[in-house]
Amino acid sequence: LPESTTSAIPYRVALPGTADGEQALHRLEFSVPPGAGHVLIHGPAIEPLQAEARAPDPARPDVILFVADTFRADDLDHPGLTPRLDAFAETARRFTQARSPSTWTLPSVASLLFGVHPGQHGGVHLSRQPRSPAATLAETFAAAGYRTVAVTDSAFVSRRYGLDRGFEWFQELHSGDLPTTLDVAQQLLDADDGRPLLMMVHSYHTHTPYTPSKETRALLEEQLGVPNDGRDFTWFEAAVTAEVIAQVEESDDVREQAATLAAALSKLRLATVRELDTSFGELLDLLDDRGLADDAIIVFTSDHGEAFYEHGRLYHGHGAYDEVLRVPLLLRAPSLTPETVVDPVSLVDITLTLAQLANLPADGLWSRPTLLDPKPDRAVFSFNWPDADSVPLMSVVANEL
């Protein structure tokens, strides 16, 4: 083992057989240096060791689900900001009217993984763990013989809230550091044991606090007006809050000042979008290096967007407006022709869609229709529960073209 590590690392140990092919008894021993802390062995399994790289199987495609937390749909509308995602979108189906079923992470990601709406799984408040009699996405793929793994930035996307259901390896990070996330994703890819793969990658990098590098801020200063004068998220947040609190009586001047500051804050966040784009591209490169990219089903999406005073509020988890509900949704699969889809769809459609693309049985409780058969006249519902006992706010979008 390494002398020190702060995260779980999968290991594969080759066990020698016997000359005559009979069963052999093995004992596994290891040691750690003094003061190395705790060692946890999670989910040990004995499986055949692959002698060669696994060739993709069209009948059992790998599935990669990338969830960029707090990524707005219109983050893809800034020319030159997201070159890797733009190139990926050219090879995928881009759903321009995709919406989240909720305004914050827990109910949204739970709906994505459970295939039902927030009111059906109940994970609508900090104190409520999502529960559903329906099989989860990971449970469905695991039952079909897939290796199901995830790397997340924790918080709501965590074991605490039961979102690890069906994942045999569920690694929670707490840094929001993209290189660390990519490093773990690479380790999970390298742990190939011959089974097809379902892998979810979740990142909070575009979530508050927005912490792009100085290099990225400088790169986008002239192109997009990203602030590069030393002001950070804390400064902007304090300034916007001061402007809003200063309203004894609402005035157009105060609203205008707050909106101006919020616009600057949103541009600072765009620098984190650029860094997220780079990391998504690096994940595609990892898949390509292993010969998996062209044959895999790959989804890029987000759980919700972010408000910058468009309706007098900042961030998310409130209201039911498009700046919070509209999300990017890109789907690439060998069997799908690239195109832009303007029919209204929801994140809750992803579970059934991925099962269909992988030729797996669908749970009868999952929401319908799927992304493979969008309906132009469909009504898409989104919800927000302000607290545990409140009547939810609801957004309904229909015939949005």
Coordinates of C-alpha atoms in Angstrom, one line a residue:
L1 CA 0.0 0.0 0.0
P2 CA 1.1 3.6 -0.4
E3 CA 2.6 5.2 2.7
S4 CA -0.3 7.6 3.0
T5 CA -3.6 8.1 1.2
T6 CA -6.7 10.0 2.0
S7 CA -9.0 8.1 -0.4
A8 CA -9.9 4.5 -1.2
I9 CA -8.0 2.9 -4.0
P10 CA -9.0 -0.4 -5.7
Y11 CA -6.4 -3.1 -5.8
R12 CA -6.2 -6.3 -7.8
V13 CA -4.1 -9.1 -6.5
A14 CA -3.2 -12.0 -8.8
L15 CA -3.6 -15.3 -7.0
P16 CA -1.5 -18.2 -8.4
G17 CA -3.2 -21.4 -9.4
T18 CA -1.9 -24.9 -9.1
A19 CA 0.0 -26.9 -11.8
D20 CA -2.8 -29.5 -12.1
G21 CA -5.6 -27.0 -12.1
E22 CA -7.0 -28.1 -8.8
Q23 CA -8.3 -25.7 -6.1
A24 CA -5.7 -23.8 -4.1
L25 CA -5.9 -22.3 -0.7
H26 CA -4.5 -18.8 -0.4
R27 CA -4.0 -16.4 2.5
L28 CA -3.8 -12.7 1.8
E29 CA -1.6 -10.7 4.2
F30 CA -0.6 -7.0 4.1
S31 CA 1.0 -4.4 6.4
V32 CA 0.9 -0.7 6.8
P33 CA 3.5 1.7 8.2
P34 CA 3.0 2.9 11.8
G35 CA 0.7 5.9 12.0
A36 CA -0.9 5.2 8.6
G37 CA -4.3 5.4 10.1
H38 CA -7.3 3.1 9.3
V39 CA -7.4 0.5 6.6
L40 CA -10.8 -0.5 5.2
I41 CA -11.3 -3.4 2.9
H42 CA -14.5 -2.8 1.0
G43 CA -16.3 -5.3 -1.2
P44 CA -13.6 -7.9 -1.7
A45 CA -14.3 -10.3 -4.5
I46 CA -12.6 -13.2 -6.3
E47 CA -12.9 -12.9 -10.0
P48 CA -11.0 -14.0 -13.1
L49 CA -8.0 -11.8 -13.8
Q50 CA -8.1 -10.4 -17.3
A51 CA -4.9 -11.2 -19.3
E52 CA -5.7 -8.7 -22.1
A53 CA -7.6 -5.5 -22.4
R54 CA -11.3 -6.0 -22.7
A55 CA -12.9 -5.4 -26.2
P56 CA -16.2 -3.5 -26.1
D57 CA -19.3 -5.6 -26.6
P58 CA -22.0 -3.9 -28.6
A59 CA -24.6 -6.1 -26.9
R60 CA -23.4 -5.0 -23.4
P61 CA -22.2 -1.4 -23.9
D62 CA -20.3 0.5 -21.2
V63 CA -22.3 3.4 -19.7
I64 CA -20.7 6.6 -18.5
L65 CA -22.8 9.2 -16.7
F66 CA -21.2 12.6 -15.9
V67 CA -23.1 14.9 -13.6
A68 CA -21.7 18.4 -13.5
D69 CA -23.5 19.9 -10.4
T70 CA -24.9 23.4 -10.9
F71 CA -24.3 23.6 -14.6
R72 CA -26.8 25.8 -16.5
A73 CA -28.1 24.9 -19.9
D74 CA -26.9 28.2 -21.4
D75 CA -23.4 27.5 -20.2
L76 CA -23.0 25.8 -23.5
D77 CA -24.1 28.9 -25.4
H78 CA -20.9 30.9 -24.9
P79 CA -18.7 30.6 -28.0
G80 CA -15.3 29.2 -27.2
L81 CA -16.0 28.6 -23.5
T82 CA -16.6 24.8 -23.7
P83 CA -14.6 23.4 -26.7
R84 CA -14.6 19.8 -25.5
L85 CA -18.4 19.7 -24.8
D86 CA -19.1 21.5 -28.0
A87 CA -17.1 18.8 -29.9
F88 CA -18.9 16.1 -28.0
A89 CA -22.3 17.6 -28.7
E90 CA -21.6 17.4 -32.4
T91 CA -21.5 13.6 -32.0
A92 CA -24.4 13.4 -29.6
R93 CA -28.1 14.1 -29.2
R94 CA -28.5 17.5 -27.6
F95 CA -31.7 18.1 -25.7
T96 CA -32.2 21.8 -25.6
Q97 CA -35.3 21.8 -23.5
A98 CA -34.2 19.4 -20.7
R99 CA -35.2 20.3 -17.2
S100 CA -34.5 19.0 -13.8
P101 CA -37.3 17.6 -11.6
S102 CA -36.2 19.8 -8.8
T103 CA -34.2 22.9 -7.9
W104 CA -31.5 21.3 -5.8
T105 CA -29.2 18.3 -5.7
L106 CA -30.7 15.6 -3.5
P107 CA -34.2 15.3 -5.1
S108 CA -32.7 15.8 -8.6
V109 CA -30.0 13.2 -8.5
A110 CA -32.2 10.8 -6.7
S111 CA -34.8 11.1 -9.5
L112 CA -32.1 10.6 -12.0
L113 CA -30.9 7.4 -10.4
F114 CA -34.3 6.1 -9.2
G115 CA -36.3 6.9 -12.3
V116 CA -39.2 8.5 -10.5
H117 CA -40.2 12.0 -9.5
P118 CA -39.2 13.6 -6.2
G119 CA -42.7 13.2 -4.7
Q120 CA -42.4 9.5 -5.4
H121 CA -39.1 8.9 -3.8
G122 CA -39.6 11.4 -1.0
G123 CA -36.1 12.8 -0.8
V124 CA -37.3 16.4 -0.9
H125 CA -35.7 17.8 2.3
L126 CA -32.4 17.6 4.2
S127 CA -34.0 15.2 6.7
R128 CA -35.5 12.8 4.2
Q129 CA -33.7 10.0 2.6
P130 CA -35.0 9.1 -0.9
R131 CA -36.7 5.7 -0.9
S132 CA -38.5 3.9 -3.7
P133 CA -39.7 0.4 -4.4
A134 CA -38.4 0.8 -7.9
A135 CA -35.0 -0.6 -8.8
T136 CA -32.3 2.0 -9.2
L137 CA -30.2 2.5 -12.3
A138 CA -27.2 0.9 -10.6
E139 CA -29.3 -2.0 -9.3
T140 CA -30.6 -2.7 -12.7
F141 CA -27.2 -2.8 -14.3
A142 CA -25.6 -4.7 -11.5
A143 CA -28.3 -7.4 -11.8
A144 CA -27.4 -7.7 -15.5
G145 CA -23.7 -8.4 -14.6
Y146 CA -22.3 -4.9 -14.9
R147 CA -19.6 -3.5 -12.7
T148 CA -21.2 -0.5 -11.1
V149 CA -18.9 2.2 -9.8
A150 CA -19.2 5.9 -8.9
V151 CA -17.0 8.8 -7.8
T152 CA -18.8 11.7 -6.2
D153 CA -18.1 14.9 -4.4
S154 CA -20.3 13.6 -1.5
A155 CA -22.7 15.9 0.4
F156 CA -26.1 15.0 -1.0
V157 CA -24.7 12.5 -3.5
S158 CA -23.6 10.1 -0.8
R159 CA -24.3 7.0 1.2
R160 CA -25.9 9.1 3.9
Y161 CA -28.8 9.7 1.5
G162 CA -28.9 6.2 0.0
L163 CA -27.7 7.2 -3.4
D164 CA -25.1 4.4 -3.4
R165 CA -27.9 1.8 -3.9
G166 CA -26.7 -0.7 -6.5
F167 CA -23.1 0.6 -6.7
E168 CA -20.6 -2.0 -5.7
W169 CA -17.9 0.8 -5.5
F170 CA -19.1 4.2 -4.4
Q171 CA -16.2 6.6 -3.6
E172 CA -17.0 9.9 -1.9
L173 CA -14.6 12.8 -2.2
H174 CA -14.8 16.0 -0.2
S175 CA -12.4 18.3 -2.1
G176 CA -14.3 19.4 -5.2
D177 CA -10.9 19.0 -6.9
L178 CA -11.2 18.0 -10.5
P179 CA -7.8 16.4 -10.9
T180 CA -8.6 14.2 -7.9
T181 CA -11.9 13.2 -9.4
L182 CA -10.3 12.4 -12.7
D183 CA -7.6 10.4 -10.9
V184 CA -10.2 8.2 -9.1
A185 CA -12.1 7.8 -12.4
Q186 CA -8.9 6.6 -14.0
Q187 CA -8.4 4.1 -11.2
L188 CA -11.9 2.8 -11.6
L189 CA -11.4 2.3 -15.3
D190 CA -8.1 0.5 -14.7
A191 CA -9.8 -1.9 -12.3
D192 CA -11.5 -3.5 -15.3
D193 CA -12.3 -7.2 -14.5
G194 CA -14.0 -8.2 -17.8
R195 CA -17.5 -7.0 -17.0
P196 CA -19.2 -4.1 -18.8
L197 CA -19.1 -0.9 -16.9
L198 CA -21.6 1.5 -15.5
M199 CA -19.7 4.5 -14.1
M200 CA -21.1 7.8 -12.6
V201 CA -18.8 10.8 -12.2
H202 CA -20.2 13.7 -10.1
S203 CA -18.5 17.0 -9.5
Y204 CA -19.3 20.2 -7.5
H205 CA -16.7 22.2 -9.3
T206 CA -19.2 24.7 -10.8
H207 CA -21.1 25.0 -7.5
T208 CA -20.4 27.7 -5.0
P209 CA -17.8 28.8 -3.9
Y210 CA -16.6 29.5 -7.4
T211 CA -12.8 28.9 -7.3
P212 CA -11.3 29.0 -10.7
S213 CA -7.5 29.1 -11.0
K214 CA -5.7 32.4 -11.7
E215 CA -4.7 31.0 -15.1
T216 CA -8.3 30.3 -16.1
R217 CA -9.5 33.7 -15.0
A218 CA -6.7 35.4 -17.0
L219 CA -7.5 33.3 -20.0
L220 CA -11.2 34.4 -20.0
E221 CA -10.8 37.9 -18.8
E222 CA -10.8 39.5 -22.2
Q223 CA -13.0 36.9 -24.0
L224 CA -15.9 36.8 -21.5
G225 CA -15.2 39.6 -19.0
V226 CA -14.4 37.2 -16.2
P227 CA -13.2 39.3 -13.2
N228 CA -9.5 39.0 -12.8
D229 CA -8.7 41.8 -10.3
G230 CA -8.3 39.7 -7.2
R231 CA -12.0 39.8 -6.2
D232 CA -13.4 36.4 -5.3
F233 CA -16.7 34.7 -4.6
T234 CA -16.8 35.9 -1.0
W235 CA -16.4 39.6 -2.1
F236 CA -19.1 39.4 -4.7
E237 CA -21.5 37.5 -2.5
A238 CA -21.0 40.0 0.3
A239 CA -21.5 42.9 -2.1
V240 CA -24.7 41.5 -3.6
T241 CA -26.1 40.6 -0.2
A242 CA -25.4 44.2 1.0
E243 CA -27.2 45.6 -2.0
V244 CA -30.3 43.4 -1.5
I245 CA -30.4 43.9 2.3
A246 CA -30.1 47.7 1.7
Q247 CA -33.7 47.7 0.3
V248 CA -35.8 49.4 2.8
E249 CA -38.2 50.0 0.0
E250 CA -37.6 48.3 -3.3
S251 CA -36.2 50.6 -5.9
D252 CA -35.1 50.2 -9.5
D253 CA -31.6 51.6 -8.6
V254 CA -31.0 48.9 -6.0
R255 CA -32.3 46.2 -8.2
E256 CA -30.0 47.4 -11.0
Q257 CA -26.9 47.5 -8.8
A258 CA -27.7 44.0 -7.4
A259 CA -28.2 42.6 -10.9
T260 CA -24.9 44.2 -12.0
L261 CA -23.0 42.6 -9.2
A262 CA -24.7 39.2 -9.8
A263 CA -23.7 39.4 -13.4
A264 CA -20.1 39.8 -12.4
L265 CA -20.5 36.8 -10.0
S266 CA -21.9 34.7 -12.8
K267 CA -18.9 35.5 -15.0
L268 CA -16.6 34.4 -12.3
R269 CA -18.5 31.1 -12.3
L270 CA -18.0 30.8 -16.0
A271 CA -14.3 30.2 -15.4
T272 CA -15.2 27.1 -13.4
V273 CA -17.4 26.0 -16.3
R274 CA -14.3 26.1 -18.6
E275 CA -12.3 24.0 -16.1
L276 CA -15.2 21.5 -15.9
D277 CA -15.2 21.3 -19.7
T278 CA -11.5 20.5 -19.7
S279 CA -11.9 17.7 -17.2
F280 CA -14.8 16.2 -19.1
G281 CA -12.6 16.2 -22.2
E282 CA -9.9 14.4 -20.1
L283 CA -12.4 11.7 -19.2
L284 CA -13.2 11.2 -22.8
D285 CA -9.5 10.9 -23.5
L286 CA -9.2 8.2 -20.8
L287 CA -12.0 6.3 -22.4
D288 CA -10.4 6.8 -25.9
D289 CA -7.0 5.6 -24.7
R290 CA -8.7 2.3 -23.6
G291 CA -10.6 1.9 -26.9
L292 CA -14.0 2.4 -25.1
A293 CA -15.1 5.9 -26.1
D294 CA -16.7 5.1 -29.5
D295 CA -18.7 2.1 -28.3
A296 CA -19.9 3.5 -24.9
I297 CA -23.1 5.2 -24.0
I298 CA -22.1 8.6 -22.6
V299 CA -24.3 11.1 -20.9
F300 CA -23.4 14.6 -19.8
T301 CA -25.9 16.5 -17.7
S302 CA -26.4 18.5 -14.5
D303 CA -28.8 18.3 -11.6
H304 CA -29.9 21.9 -11.7
G305 CA -28.8 25.4 -12.8
E306 CA -28.0 28.6 -10.9
A307 CA -29.8 31.9 -10.5
F308 CA -28.0 35.3 -10.7
Y309 CA -30.8 37.7 -9.8
E310 CA -32.9 37.1 -12.9
H311 CA -35.9 36.9 -10.6
G312 CA -34.4 38.6 -7.5
R313 CA -32.7 35.6 -6.0
L314 CA -29.2 34.0 -6.1
Y315 CA -28.1 30.4 -6.4
H316 CA -30.6 27.6 -6.4
G317 CA -33.0 25.6 -4.2
H318 CA -35.8 28.2 -4.5
G319 CA -38.3 29.3 -7.0
A320 CA -39.1 27.3 -10.1
Y321 CA -37.6 29.3 -12.9
D322 CA -35.7 28.2 -16.0
E323 CA -32.3 29.6 -14.8
V324 CA -32.4 26.9 -12.1
L325 CA -34.4 24.2 -13.9
R326 CA -33.0 24.1 -17.4
V327 CA -30.0 21.8 -17.6
P328 CA -27.7 20.6 -20.4
L329 CA -28.3 17.1 -21.6
L330 CA -26.1 15.4 -24.1
L331 CA -26.5 11.7 -25.0
R332 CA -24.1 9.8 -27.2
A333 CA -24.6 6.1 -28.1
P334 CA -23.4 4.0 -31.1
S335 CA -27.1 3.4 -32.1
L336 CA -28.1 7.1 -32.1
T337 CA -27.6 9.6 -34.9
P338 CA -26.5 13.0 -33.7
E339 CA -29.2 15.7 -33.7
T340 CA -30.7 18.5 -31.7
V341 CA -34.0 17.7 -30.0
V342 CA -36.3 20.5 -29.0
D343 CA -39.0 18.5 -27.4
P344 CA -39.4 18.9 -23.6
V345 CA -37.6 16.1 -21.6
S346 CA -36.6 15.6 -18.0
L347 CA -33.7 14.1 -16.1
V348 CA -36.1 11.5 -14.7
D349 CA -36.1 10.0 -18.3
I350 CA -32.5 9.0 -18.1
T351 CA -32.9 5.8 -16.1
L352 CA -35.3 4.1 -18.5
T353 CA -33.4 5.5 -21.5
L354 CA -30.1 3.9 -20.4
A355 CA -31.7 0.6 -19.7
Q356 CA -33.3 0.5 -23.1
L357 CA -30.0 1.4 -24.9
A358 CA -28.3 -1.4 -23.0
N359 CA -31.1 -3.8 -23.8
L360 CA -31.9 -4.3 -20.1
P361 CA -35.4 -4.9 -18.5
A362 CA -37.1 -1.8 -17.3
D363 CA -38.7 -1.4 -13.9
G364 CA -42.5 -0.8 -14.3
L365 CA -42.4 2.0 -11.8
W366 CA -39.9 4.1 -13.8
S367 CA -41.2 7.3 -15.3
R368 CA -42.0 7.4 -19.0
P369 CA -41.5 8.4 -21.8
T370 CA -37.8 8.0 -22.6
L371 CA -35.3 10.2 -24.4
L372 CA -35.5 7.8 -27.3
D373 CA -39.1 8.7 -27.9
P374 CA -39.7 12.4 -26.8
K375 CA -43.2 13.8 -27.1
P376 CA -43.6 17.3 -28.4
D377 CA -46.9 17.7 -26.5
R378 CA -45.5 16.4 -23.2
A379 CA -45.8 18.3 -20.0
V380 CA -42.6 18.3 -17.9
F381 CA -43.0 18.8 -14.2
S382 CA -40.5 20.2 -11.7
F383 CA -40.9 20.7 -8.0
N384 CA -39.4 22.7 -5.1
W385 CA -40.2 22.0 -1.4
P386 CA -39.0 25.1 0.5
D387 CA -39.0 23.1 3.8
A388 CA -40.2 19.7 5.2
D389 CA -43.8 20.8 5.8
S390 CA -44.4 23.3 3.0
V391 CA -46.6 22.8 0.0
P392 CA -44.3 22.5 -3.0
L393 CA -43.9 25.0 -5.8
M394 CA -44.4 23.4 -9.2
S395 CA -43.3 24.3 -12.7
V396 CA -45.0 22.9 -15.7
V397 CA -43.5 23.3 -19.2
A398 CA -45.5 22.1 -22.2
N399 CA -45.2 22.8 -25.9
E400 CA -42.0 24.7 -25.4
L401 CA -40.3 25.0 -28.8

